[in-house]
PDB file of C-alpha atoms in Angstrom:
ATOM      1  CA  MET A   1      28.162 -18.588 -18.755  1.00 48.00           C
ATOM      2  CA  PRO A   2      27.830 -21.910 -20.667  1.00 49.00           C
ATOM      3  CA  PRO A   3      26.912 -25.129 -18.869  1.00 49.00           C
ATOM      4  CA  PRO A   4      29.772 -27.268 -17.563  1.00 55.00           C
ATOM      5  CA  GLU A   5      31.660 -29.456 -19.982  1.00 56.00           C
ATOM      6  CA  ARG A   6      32.684 -32.803 -18.527  1.00 53.00           C
ATOM      7  CA  ILE A   7      36.335 -33.386 -17.720  1.00 47.00           C
ATOM      8  CA  PRO A   8      37.372 -36.917 -16.698  1.00 45.00           C
ATOM      9  CA  SER A   9      37.177 -37.073 -12.893  1.00 46.00           C
ATOM     10  CA  ARG A  10      39.662 -38.814 -10.667  1.00 45.00           C
ATOM     11  CA  ARG A  11      38.533 -41.971  -8.906  1.00 42.00           C
ATOM     12  CA  MET A  12      39.684 -42.495  -5.323  1.00 44.00           C
ATOM     13  CA  SER A  13      39.410 -46.116  -4.301  1.00 40.00           C
ATOM     14  CA  GLY A  14      41.301 -49.036  -2.796  1.00 37.00           C
ATOM     15  CA  ASP A  15      44.447 -48.845  -0.698  1.00 38.00           C
ATOM     16  CA  GLY A  16      45.698 -45.727  -2.461  1.00 43.00           C
ATOM     17  CA  ILE A  17      43.006 -43.379  -1.138  1.00 50.00           C
ATOM     18  CA  ARG A  18      45.294 -41.523   1.285  1.00 53.00           C
ATOM     19  CA  GLU A  19      48.111 -41.049  -1.225  1.00 61.00           C
ATOM     20  CA  ARG A  20      45.650 -40.069  -3.946  1.00 68.00           C
ATOM     21  CA  THR A  21      44.085 -37.512  -1.614  1.00 73.00           C
ATOM     22  CA  ARG A  22      47.453 -35.922  -0.833  1.00 75.00           C
ATOM     23  CA  THR A  23      48.240 -35.688  -4.557  1.00 87.00           C
ATOM     24  CA  ASP A  24      44.842 -34.202  -5.330  1.00 92.00           C
ATOM     25  CA  LEU A  25      45.208 -31.623  -2.559  1.00 95.00           C
ATOM     26  CA  ASP A  26      48.478 -30.452  -4.094  1.00 95.00           C
ATOM     27  CA  LEU A  27      46.861 -30.251  -7.515  1.00 95.00           C
ATOM     28  CA  LEU A  28      43.879 -28.310  -6.152  1.00 96.00           C
ATOM     29  CA  ALA A  29      46.039 -25.925  -4.125  1.00 96.00           C
ATOM     30  CA  ARG A  30      48.723 -25.123  -6.711  1.00 96.00           C
ATOM     31  CA  GLY A  31      47.169 -25.879 -10.088  1.00 96.00           C
ATOM     32  CA  GLU A  32      45.909 -23.356 -12.616  1.00 97.00           C
ATOM     33  CA  LEU A  33      42.144 -22.933 -12.374  1.00 97.00           C
ATOM     34  CA  THR A  34      40.141 -22.521 -15.577  1.00 97.00           C
ATOM     35  CA  VAL A  35      36.418 -21.826 -15.322  1.00 95.00           C
ATOM     36  CA  ARG A  36      34.436 -24.082 -17.665  1.00 93.00           C
ATOM     37  CA  GLY A  37      30.865 -23.369 -16.603  1.00 92.00           C
ATOM     38  CA  GLN A  38      28.464 -22.683 -13.781  1.00 89.00           C
ATOM     39  CA  VAL A  39      26.252 -24.962 -11.719  1.00 84.00           C
ATOM     40  CA  ARG A  40      23.117 -22.867 -12.083  1.00 79.00           C
ATOM     41  CA  GLU A  41      20.812 -24.611  -9.614  1.00 75.00           C
ATOM     42  CA  ALA A  42      23.048 -23.697  -6.655  1.00 74.00           C
ATOM     43  CA  SER A  43      21.973 -20.864  -4.336  1.00 76.00           C
ATOM     44  CA  ASN A  44      25.537 -19.492  -4.168  1.00 83.00           C
ATOM     45  CA  ALA A  45      28.058 -19.058  -6.975  1.00 88.00           C
ATOM     46  CA  VAL A  46      29.353 -22.521  -7.911  1.00 93.00           C
ATOM     47  CA  LEU A  47      31.777 -22.674 -10.813  1.00 95.00           C
ATOM     48  CA  TYR A  48      32.764 -25.858 -12.611  1.00 95.00           C
ATOM     49  CA  CYS A  49      36.484 -25.719 -13.395  1.00 96.00           C
ATOM     50  CA  SER A  50      39.487 -27.649 -14.546  1.00 96.00           C
ATOM     51  CA  VAL A  51      42.685 -27.517 -12.552  1.00 96.00           C
ATOM     52  CA  ALA A  52      46.048 -28.346 -14.127  1.00 96.00           C
ATOM     53  CA  LEU A  53      49.545 -28.739 -12.718  1.00 94.00           C
ATOM     54  CA  GLU A  54      52.667 -30.265 -14.263  1.00 91.00           C
ATOM     55  CA  GLY A  55      50.763 -32.345 -16.797  1.00 91.00           C
ATOM     56  CA  GLU A  56      48.036 -33.421 -14.349  1.00 91.00           C
ATOM     57  CA  GLU A  57      44.456 -32.241 -14.824  1.00 94.00           C
ATOM     58  CA  ALA A  58      41.199 -32.834 -12.983  1.00 94.00           C
ATOM     59  CA  ALA A  59      37.707 -31.411 -12.722  1.00 94.00           C
ATOM     60  CA  CYS A  60      36.788 -29.395  -9.654  1.00 96.00           C
ATOM     61  CA  VAL A  61      34.248 -27.031  -8.135  1.00 96.00           C
ATOM     62  CA  TYR A  62      35.226 -23.478  -7.205  1.00 97.00           C
ATOM     63  CA  LYS A  63      33.012 -21.495  -4.831  1.00 96.00           C
ATOM     64  CA  PRO A  64      34.355 -17.947  -4.464  1.00 96.00           C
ATOM     65  CA  VAL A  65      33.638 -16.164  -1.199  1.00 95.00           C
ATOM     66  CA  ALA A  66      32.507 -13.157  -3.255  1.00 93.00           C
ATOM     67  CA  GLY A  67      29.633 -15.279  -4.611  1.00 92.00           C
ATOM     68  CA  GLU A  68      28.257 -16.340  -1.225  1.00 90.00           C
ATOM     69  CA  ARG A  69      24.727 -15.230  -0.428  1.00 89.00           C
ATOM     70  CA  PRO A  70      24.430 -13.657   3.053  1.00 87.00           C
ATOM     71  CA  LEU A  71      22.623 -15.792   5.653  1.00 85.00           C
ATOM     72  CA  TRP A  72      20.866 -14.504   8.746  1.00 85.00           C
ATOM     73  CA  ASP A  73      22.431 -17.063  11.097  1.00 84.00           C
ATOM     74  CA  PHE A  74      25.993 -17.411   9.746  1.00 90.00           C
ATOM     75  CA  PRO A  75      28.672 -14.722   9.492  1.00 85.00           C
ATOM     76  CA  ASP A  76      29.126 -13.353   5.974  1.00 87.00           C
ATOM     77  CA  GLY A  77      31.988 -14.721   3.926  1.00 89.00           C
ATOM     78  CA  THR A  78      32.626 -17.870   5.988  1.00 94.00           C
ATOM     79  CA  LEU A  79      30.975 -20.671   3.987  1.00 96.00           C
ATOM     80  CA  ALA A  80      34.118 -21.609   2.044  1.00 97.00           C
ATOM     81  CA  GLN A  81      36.109 -21.995   5.260  1.00 97.00           C
ATOM     82  CA  ARG A  82      33.389 -24.239   6.705  1.00 97.00           C
ATOM     83  CA  GLU A  83      33.549 -26.475   3.642  1.00 97.00           C
ATOM     84  CA  VAL A  84      37.294 -26.900   4.135  1.00 98.00           C
ATOM     85  CA  ALA A  85      36.794 -27.540   7.855  1.00 98.00           C
ATOM     86  CA  ALA A  86      34.311 -30.313   7.006  1.00 98.00           C
ATOM     87  CA  PHE A  87      36.956 -31.956   4.822  1.00 97.00           C
ATOM     88  CA  GLU A  88      39.519 -31.689   7.612  1.00 97.00           C
ATOM     89  CA  VAL A  89      37.208 -33.378  10.126  1.00 98.00           C
ATOM     90  CA  SER A  90      36.210 -36.042   7.600  1.00 97.00           C
ATOM     91  CA  GLU A  91      39.867 -36.874   6.981  1.00 96.00           C
ATOM     92  CA  ALA A  92      40.483 -37.049  10.725  1.00 97.00           C
ATOM     93  CA  THR A  93      37.807 -39.746  11.023  1.00 97.00           C
ATOM     94  CA  GLY A  94      39.558 -41.841   8.384  1.00 95.00           C
ATOM     95  CA  TRP A  95      36.271 -42.312   6.536  1.00 96.00           C
ATOM     96  CA  GLY A  96      37.106 -40.026   3.604  1.00 95.00           C
ATOM     97  CA  LEU A  97      33.511 -38.896   3.144  1.00 96.00           C
ATOM     98  CA  VAL A  98      34.258 -35.419   1.773  1.00 97.00           C
ATOM     99  CA  PRO A  99      36.137 -34.953  -1.518  1.00 96.00           C
ATOM    100  CA  PRO A 100      39.554 -33.257  -1.274  1.00 96.00           C
ATOM    101  CA  THR A 101      38.921 -29.565  -0.546  1.00 97.00           C
ATOM    102  CA  VAL A 102      41.212 -26.547  -0.199  1.00 97.00           C
ATOM    103  CA  LEU A 103      40.935 -22.811   0.391  1.00 97.00           C
ATOM    104  CA  ARG A 104      42.824 -20.786  -2.207  1.00 97.00           C
ATOM    105  CA  ASP A 105      42.803 -17.792  -4.497  1.00 97.00           C
ATOM    106  CA  GLY A 106      41.065 -18.133  -7.855  1.00 96.00           C
ATOM    107  CA  PRO A 107      39.831 -16.110 -10.826  1.00 95.00           C
ATOM    108  CA  TYR A 108      37.184 -14.414  -8.632  1.00 96.00           C
ATOM    109  CA  GLY A 109      39.152 -14.189  -5.406  1.00 97.00           C
ATOM    110  CA  GLU A 110      39.547 -16.526  -2.465  1.00 97.00           C
ATOM    111  CA  GLY A 111      37.235 -19.495  -2.354  1.00 97.00           C
ATOM    112  CA  MET A 112      36.748 -23.182  -1.763  1.00 97.00           C
ATOM    113  CA  VAL A 113      38.059 -25.569  -4.429  1.00 98.00           C
ATOM    114  CA  GLN A 114      36.900 -29.191  -4.268  1.00 97.00           C
ATOM    115  CA  LEU A 115      37.589 -32.202  -6.439  1.00 96.00           C
ATOM    116  CA  TRP A 116      34.640 -33.021  -8.693  1.00 94.00           C
ATOM    117  CA  VAL A 117      33.041 -36.418  -8.074  1.00 92.00           C
ATOM    118  CA  GLU A 118      30.805 -37.862 -10.773  1.00 90.00           C
ATOM    119  CA  ALA A 119      27.845 -39.569  -9.127  1.00 90.00           C
ATOM    120  CA  ASP A 120      26.598 -42.982 -10.207  1.00 91.00           C
ATOM    121  CA  PRO A 121      23.129 -42.343 -11.705  1.00 87.00           C
ATOM    122  CA  GLU A 122      22.108 -45.949 -11.006  1.00 88.00           C
ATOM    123  CA  ALA A 123      22.720 -45.791  -7.250  1.00 90.00           C
ATOM    124  CA  ALA A 124      19.513 -45.360  -5.236  1.00 88.00           C
ATOM    125  CA  LEU A 125      19.898 -43.785  -1.785  1.00 93.00           C
ATOM    126  CA  LEU A 126      16.446 -42.218  -1.291  1.00 91.00           C
ATOM    127  CA  ALA A 127      12.955 -43.395  -2.125  1.00 90.00           C
ATOM    128  CA  LEU A 128       9.251 -42.709  -1.571  1.00 88.00           C
ATOM    129  CA  VAL A 129       7.371 -45.857  -0.591  1.00 88.00           C
ATOM    130  CA  GLU A 130       4.140 -46.987   0.989  1.00 84.00           C
ATOM    131  CA  ASP A 131       4.456 -47.672   4.714  1.00 77.00           C
ATOM    132  CA  GLU A 132       4.359 -51.436   4.390  1.00 70.00           C
ATOM    133  CA  GLU A 133       7.073 -51.434   1.748  1.00 74.00           C
ATOM    134  CA  ALA A 134       9.716 -49.796   3.956  1.00 75.00           C
ATOM    135  CA  GLY A 135      11.542 -52.916   5.011  1.00 78.00           C
ATOM    136  CA  GLU A 136      14.994 -54.413   4.927  1.00 83.00           C
ATOM    137  CA  GLY A 137      17.656 -52.200   3.407  1.00 90.00           C
ATOM    138  CA  TRP A 138      15.819 -48.927   4.077  1.00 94.00           C
ATOM    139  CA  LYS A 139      15.406 -46.552   7.006  1.00 93.00           C
ATOM    140  CA  ALA A 140      12.386 -44.303   7.402  1.00 91.00           C
ATOM    141  CA  VAL A 141      12.895 -40.539   7.507  1.00 90.00           C
ATOM    142  CA  GLY A 142       9.289 -39.448   7.716  1.00 81.00           C
ATOM    143  CA  PRO A 143       6.171 -38.765   5.634  1.00 80.00           C
ATOM    144  CA  ALA A 144       6.432 -36.731   2.460  1.00 79.00           C
ATOM    145  CA  GLN A 145       3.502 -35.127   0.670  1.00 72.00           C
ATOM    146  CA  VAL A 146       3.754 -36.157  -2.968  1.00 73.00           C
ATOM    147  CA  ALA A 147       0.266 -35.101  -4.064  1.00 71.00           C
ATOM    148  CA  GLU A 148      -2.750 -33.405  -2.551  1.00 67.00           C
ATOM    149  CA  ASP A 149      -4.404 -36.724  -1.844  1.00 67.00           C
ATOM    150  CA  ARG A 150      -1.451 -38.968  -0.981  1.00 77.00           C
ATOM    151  CA  THR A 151       1.369 -39.019   1.575  1.00 82.00           C
ATOM    152  CA  ALA A 152       4.225 -41.460   1.083  1.00 84.00           C
ATOM    153  CA  LEU A 153       7.013 -42.502   3.408  1.00 87.00           C
ATOM    154  CA  LEU A 154      10.431 -41.002   2.684  1.00 89.00           C
ATOM    155  CA  VAL A 155      13.205 -43.545   3.277  1.00 92.00           C
ATOM    156  CA  HIS A 156      16.967 -43.695   2.827  1.00 94.00           C
ATOM    157  CA  ALA A 157      19.250 -46.663   2.251  1.00 94.00           C
ATOM    158  CA  ASP A 158      20.566 -48.514   5.317  1.00 95.00           C
ATOM    159  CA  THR A 159      24.284 -48.734   4.481  1.00 95.00           C
ATOM    160  CA  PRO A 160      27.494 -48.408   6.516  1.00 96.00           C
ATOM    161  CA  GLN A 161      28.602 -45.464   4.360  1.00 96.00           C
ATOM    162  CA  LEU A 162      25.418 -43.477   4.959  1.00 97.00           C
ATOM    163  CA  ARG A 163      25.537 -44.281   8.667  1.00 97.00           C
ATOM    164  CA  ARG A 164      29.085 -42.945   8.877  1.00 98.00           C
ATOM    165  CA  LEU A 165      27.936 -39.795   7.095  1.00 98.00           C
ATOM    166  CA  ALA A 166      25.113 -39.413   9.623  1.00 98.00           C
ATOM    167  CA  VAL A 167      27.725 -39.474  12.394  1.00 98.00           C
ATOM    168  CA  LEU A 168      29.922 -36.965  10.575  1.00 98.00           C
ATOM    169  CA  ASP A 169      26.927 -34.653  10.099  1.00 98.00           C
ATOM    170  CA  ALA A 170      26.177 -34.820  13.826  1.00 98.00           C
ATOM    171  CA  VAL A 171      29.804 -33.954  14.577  1.00 98.00           C
ATOM    172  CA  ILE A 172      29.999 -30.956  12.244  1.00 98.00           C
ATOM    173  CA  ASN A 173      26.395 -29.874  12.958  1.00 97.00           C
ATOM    174  CA  ASN A 174      25.412 -29.943   9.298  1.00 97.00           C
ATOM    175  CA  GLY A 175      22.396 -27.736   8.691  1.00 95.00           C
ATOM    176  CA  ASP A 176      21.703 -28.840   5.118  1.00 93.00           C
ATOM    177  CA  ARG A 177      22.073 -32.574   4.377  1.00 95.00           C
ATOM    178  CA  LYS A 178      19.851 -32.832   1.302  1.00 92.00           C
ATOM    179  CA  GLY A 179      19.511 -35.745  -1.066  1.00 91.00           C
ATOM    180  CA  GLY A 180      21.354 -33.840  -3.764  1.00 89.00           C
ATOM    181  CA  HIS A 181      24.351 -33.518  -1.446  1.00 93.00           C
ATOM    182  CA  LEU A 182      24.899 -37.289  -1.471  1.00 95.00           C
ATOM    183  CA  LEU A 183      27.239 -38.532  -4.199  1.00 94.00           C
ATOM    184  CA  PRO A 184      27.514 -42.308  -4.615  1.00 94.00           C
ATOM    185  CA  ALA A 185      30.559 -42.860  -6.826  1.00 91.00           C
ATOM    186  CA  PRO A 186      30.729 -45.654  -9.424  1.00 87.00           C
ATOM    187  CA  ASP A 187      33.478 -47.371  -7.397  1.00 86.00           C
ATOM    188  CA  GLY A 188      31.096 -47.856  -4.464  1.00 88.00           C
ATOM    189  CA  ARG A 189      32.383 -45.017  -2.297  1.00 92.00           C
ATOM    190  CA  LEU A 190      30.043 -42.357  -0.932  1.00 95.00           C
ATOM    191  CA  TYR A 191      30.780 -38.651  -0.687  1.00 96.00           C
ATOM    192  CA  GLY A 192      28.936 -35.779   0.936  1.00 97.00           C
ATOM    193  CA  ILE A 193      29.210 -32.245  -0.430  1.00 96.00           C
ATOM    194  CA  ASP A 194      27.958 -28.716   0.346  1.00 95.00           C
ATOM    195  CA  HIS A 195      28.958 -28.223   3.977  1.00 97.00           C
ATOM    196  CA  GLY A 196      28.921 -24.432   4.040  1.00 96.00           C
ATOM    197  CA  VAL A 197      26.208 -24.231   6.714  1.00 95.00           C
ATOM    198  CA  SER A 198      27.999 -26.388   9.270  1.00 97.00           C
ATOM    199  CA  PHE A 199      29.832 -25.846  12.576  1.00 97.00           C
ATOM    200  CA  HIS A 200      27.319 -23.415  14.082  1.00 96.00           C
ATOM    201  CA  VAL A 201      27.556 -23.142  17.874  1.00 96.00           C
ATOM    202  CA  ASP A 202      23.782 -23.740  18.169  1.00 94.00           C
ATOM    203  CA  ASP A 203      22.062 -27.001  17.240  1.00 93.00           C
ATOM    204  CA  LYS A 204      21.348 -26.668  13.517  1.00 93.00           C
ATOM    205  CA  LEU A 205      21.336 -30.330  12.455  1.00 95.00           C
ATOM    206  CA  ARG A 206      18.979 -30.721   9.496  1.00 94.00           C
ATOM    207  CA  THR A 207      19.276 -33.922   7.505  1.00 95.00           C
ATOM    208  CA  LEU A 208      17.547 -36.649   5.562  1.00 94.00           C
ATOM    209  CA  LEU A 209      19.576 -39.248   7.465  1.00 95.00           C
ATOM    210  CA  TRP A 210      17.409 -39.556  10.581  1.00 95.00           C
ATOM    211  CA  GLY A 211      16.853 -43.277  10.109  1.00 94.00           C
ATOM    212  CA  TRP A 212      19.215 -44.175  12.968  1.00 96.00           C
ATOM    213  CA  ALA A 213      17.960 -41.478  15.367  1.00 95.00           C
ATOM    214  CA  GLY A 214      18.246 -42.716  18.951  1.00 96.00           C
ATOM    215  CA  GLU A 215      19.972 -45.956  17.981  1.00 96.00           C
ATOM    216  CA  GLU A 216      23.281 -47.016  19.502  1.00 98.00           C
ATOM    217  CA  LEU A 217      26.382 -45.961  17.616  1.00 98.00           C
ATOM    218  CA  THR A 218      28.323 -48.724  15.941  1.00 98.00           C
ATOM    219  CA  ALA A 219      31.522 -49.948  17.582  1.00 98.00           C
ATOM    220  CA  GLU A 220      33.398 -48.447  14.645  1.00 98.00           C
ATOM    221  CA  ALA A 221      31.836 -45.032  15.236  1.00 98.00           C
ATOM    222  CA  VAL A 222      32.651 -45.159  18.953  1.00 98.00           C
ATOM    223  CA  THR A 223      36.294 -45.893  18.142  1.00 98.00           C
ATOM    224  CA  VAL A 224      36.445 -43.131  15.536  1.00 98.00           C
ATOM    225  CA  LEU A 225      34.895 -40.587  17.912  1.00 98.00           C
ATOM    226  CA  GLY A 226      37.461 -41.489  20.569  1.00 98.00           C
ATOM    227  CA  SER A 227      40.276 -40.868  18.114  1.00 98.00           C
ATOM    228  CA  LEU A 228      38.677 -37.639  16.905  1.00 98.00           C
ATOM    229  CA  ASP A 229      38.343 -36.424  20.492  1.00 98.00           C
ATOM    230  CA  GLY A 230      42.091 -36.702  20.931  1.00 98.00           C
ATOM    231  CA  GLN A 231      42.846 -35.068  17.583  1.00 97.00           C
ATOM    232  CA  LEU A 232      40.703 -32.063  18.528  1.00 98.00           C
ATOM    233  CA  ALA A 233      42.542 -31.341  21.773  1.00 97.00           C
ATOM    234  CA  PRO A 234      43.907 -27.772  21.961  1.00 96.00           C
ATOM    235  CA  GLY A 235      47.298 -27.404  20.332  1.00 96.00           C
ATOM    236  CA  THR A 236      47.042 -30.463  18.073  1.00 97.00           C
ATOM    237  CA  PRO A 237      47.626 -30.073  14.310  1.00 97.00           C
ATOM    238  CA  LEU A 238      43.941 -30.592  13.528  1.00 97.00           C
ATOM    239  CA  ALA A 239      42.845 -28.084  16.154  1.00 97.00           C
ATOM    240  CA  GLU A 240      45.327 -25.540  14.802  1.00 97.00           C
ATOM    241  CA  ARG A 241      44.078 -25.981  11.241  1.00 97.00           C
ATOM    242  CA  LEU A 242      40.460 -25.635  12.323  1.00 97.00           C
ATOM    243  CA  THR A 243      41.277 -22.524  14.349  1.00 96.00           C
ATOM    244  CA  GLY A 244      42.329 -20.920  11.082  1.00 95.00           C
ATOM    245  CA  LEU A 245      38.956 -21.740   9.535  1.00 97.00           C
ATOM    246  CA  LEU A 246      36.431 -21.385  12.393  1.00 97.00           C
ATOM    247  CA  THR A 247      35.993 -19.209  15.469  1.00 96.00           C
ATOM    248  CA  GLY A 248      37.230 -20.345  18.851  1.00 96.00           C
ATOM    249  CA  ALA A 249      33.644 -20.797  20.025  1.00 97.00           C
ATOM    250  CA  GLU A 250      32.851 -22.975  17.004  1.00 97.00           C
ATOM    251  CA  VAL A 251      35.873 -25.224  17.621  1.00 98.00           C
ATOM    252  CA  ALA A 252      34.855 -25.532  21.281  1.00 98.00           C
ATOM    253  CA  ALA A 253      31.294 -26.465  20.236  1.00 98.00           C
ATOM    254  CA  LEU A 254      32.732 -29.071  17.867  1.00 98.00           C
ATOM    255  CA  ARG A 255      34.662 -30.656  20.745  1.00 98.00           C
ATOM    256  CA  GLU A 256      31.516 -30.675  22.885  1.00 98.00           C
ATOM    257  CA  ARG A 257      29.455 -32.391  20.168  1.00 98.00           C
ATOM    258  CA  VAL A 258      32.070 -35.149  19.902  1.00 98.00           C
ATOM    259  CA  ALA A 259      32.133 -35.496  23.695  1.00 98.00           C
ATOM    260  CA  ARG A 260      28.320 -35.630  23.850  1.00 98.00           C
ATOM    261  CA  LEU A 261      28.146 -38.367  21.215  1.00 98.00           C
ATOM    262  CA  ARG A 262      30.695 -40.357  23.201  1.00 98.00           C
ATOM    263  CA  ARG A 263      28.728 -39.866  26.428  1.00 98.00           C
ATOM    264  CA  THR A 264      25.364 -40.890  24.995  1.00 98.00           C
ATOM    265  CA  GLY A 265      26.690 -43.588  22.675  1.00 98.00           C
ATOM    266  CA  ARG A 266      23.707 -42.939  20.411  1.00 98.00           C
ATOM    267  CA  HIS A 267      22.797 -41.134  17.234  1.00 98.00           C
ATOM    268  CA  PRO A 268      21.149 -37.787  18.009  1.00 96.00           C
ATOM    269  CA  VAL A 269      17.406 -37.218  17.701  1.00 94.00           C
ATOM    270  CA  PRO A 270      15.690 -34.077  16.370  1.00 91.00           C
ATOM    271  CA  SER A 271      15.707 -31.341  18.995  1.00 82.00           C
ATOM    272  CA  GLY A 272      12.249 -30.040  18.149  1.00 80.00           C
ATOM    273  CA  GLU A 273      13.623 -26.490  18.269  1.00 77.00           C
ATOM    274  CA  TRP A 274      14.718 -26.413  14.630  1.00 76.00           C
ATOM    275  CA  PRO A 275      13.267 -27.947  11.446  1.00 80.00           C
ATOM    276  CA  ALA A 276      14.736 -31.453  11.324  1.00 88.00           C
ATOM    277  CA  ILE A 277      14.622 -31.889   7.539  1.00 88.00           C
ATOM    278  CA  PRO A 278      16.055 -29.339   5.078  1.00 84.00           C
ATOM    279  CA  TRP A 279      13.835 -27.756   2.456  1.00 77.00           C
ATOM    280  CA  PRO A 280      13.697 -28.611  -0.292  1.00 73.00           C
ATOM    281  CA  PRO A 281      14.792 -32.120   0.795  1.00 72.00           C
ATOM    282  CA  VAL A 282      16.556 -32.905  -2.451  1.00 71.00           C
TER     283      VAL A 282
END
């Protein structure tokens, strides 16, 4: 299959984010999907597509369930649903950190379809620095071996958007927050992608965003978690949608993670029972 050809992506910014998201969801759910290429570096089948409906067209990613590689710790054929669940939870926070995502039929069967976001190549979110250089504007993740004779410090940017994403990852129990899953858009917004290994009932949090580990949550995050707690109550619209995507035990574990974050009032720390940083990190 040829490499992807670029189709102009939609930009979601300003006061019209919510309305734009609703319009994009309709386009993604009902539009005609045309496969344009394949993202070859992905471990599962990831197809770059265009989606068109009533004169509107956008670029998107289509991940068919049939192309998912089996994992030892997640049920087969559930990664697409988890990606959609991550979008649902992100929308419930009001932070809009996950691009519009739907579950629908496509050329290769049911799968996840997500709006394509073109990342800003000039935006720097991760860096390798000497210890003394990790100062204002950066948060340390940990040492990284960059050569046989040298170990540098891996750091990530200290921004409100990344901190919100760290909270979202703790909520959804993201097991694979790599550097390549961070998309800083040219309009200044930040998106996270690839949430297929999320929502496990056991602690699986693996991320490059450990810079706030153990620190107090921001007042904004505390407010958002309180709202999310109410939205996840049994019988609510969000809970009903998630029940169609996750198991009952996984939804219950999601509620408990939100409750635990509210009780502690702090960002989680690595458990020590699971590798804290995904590999490869980028």
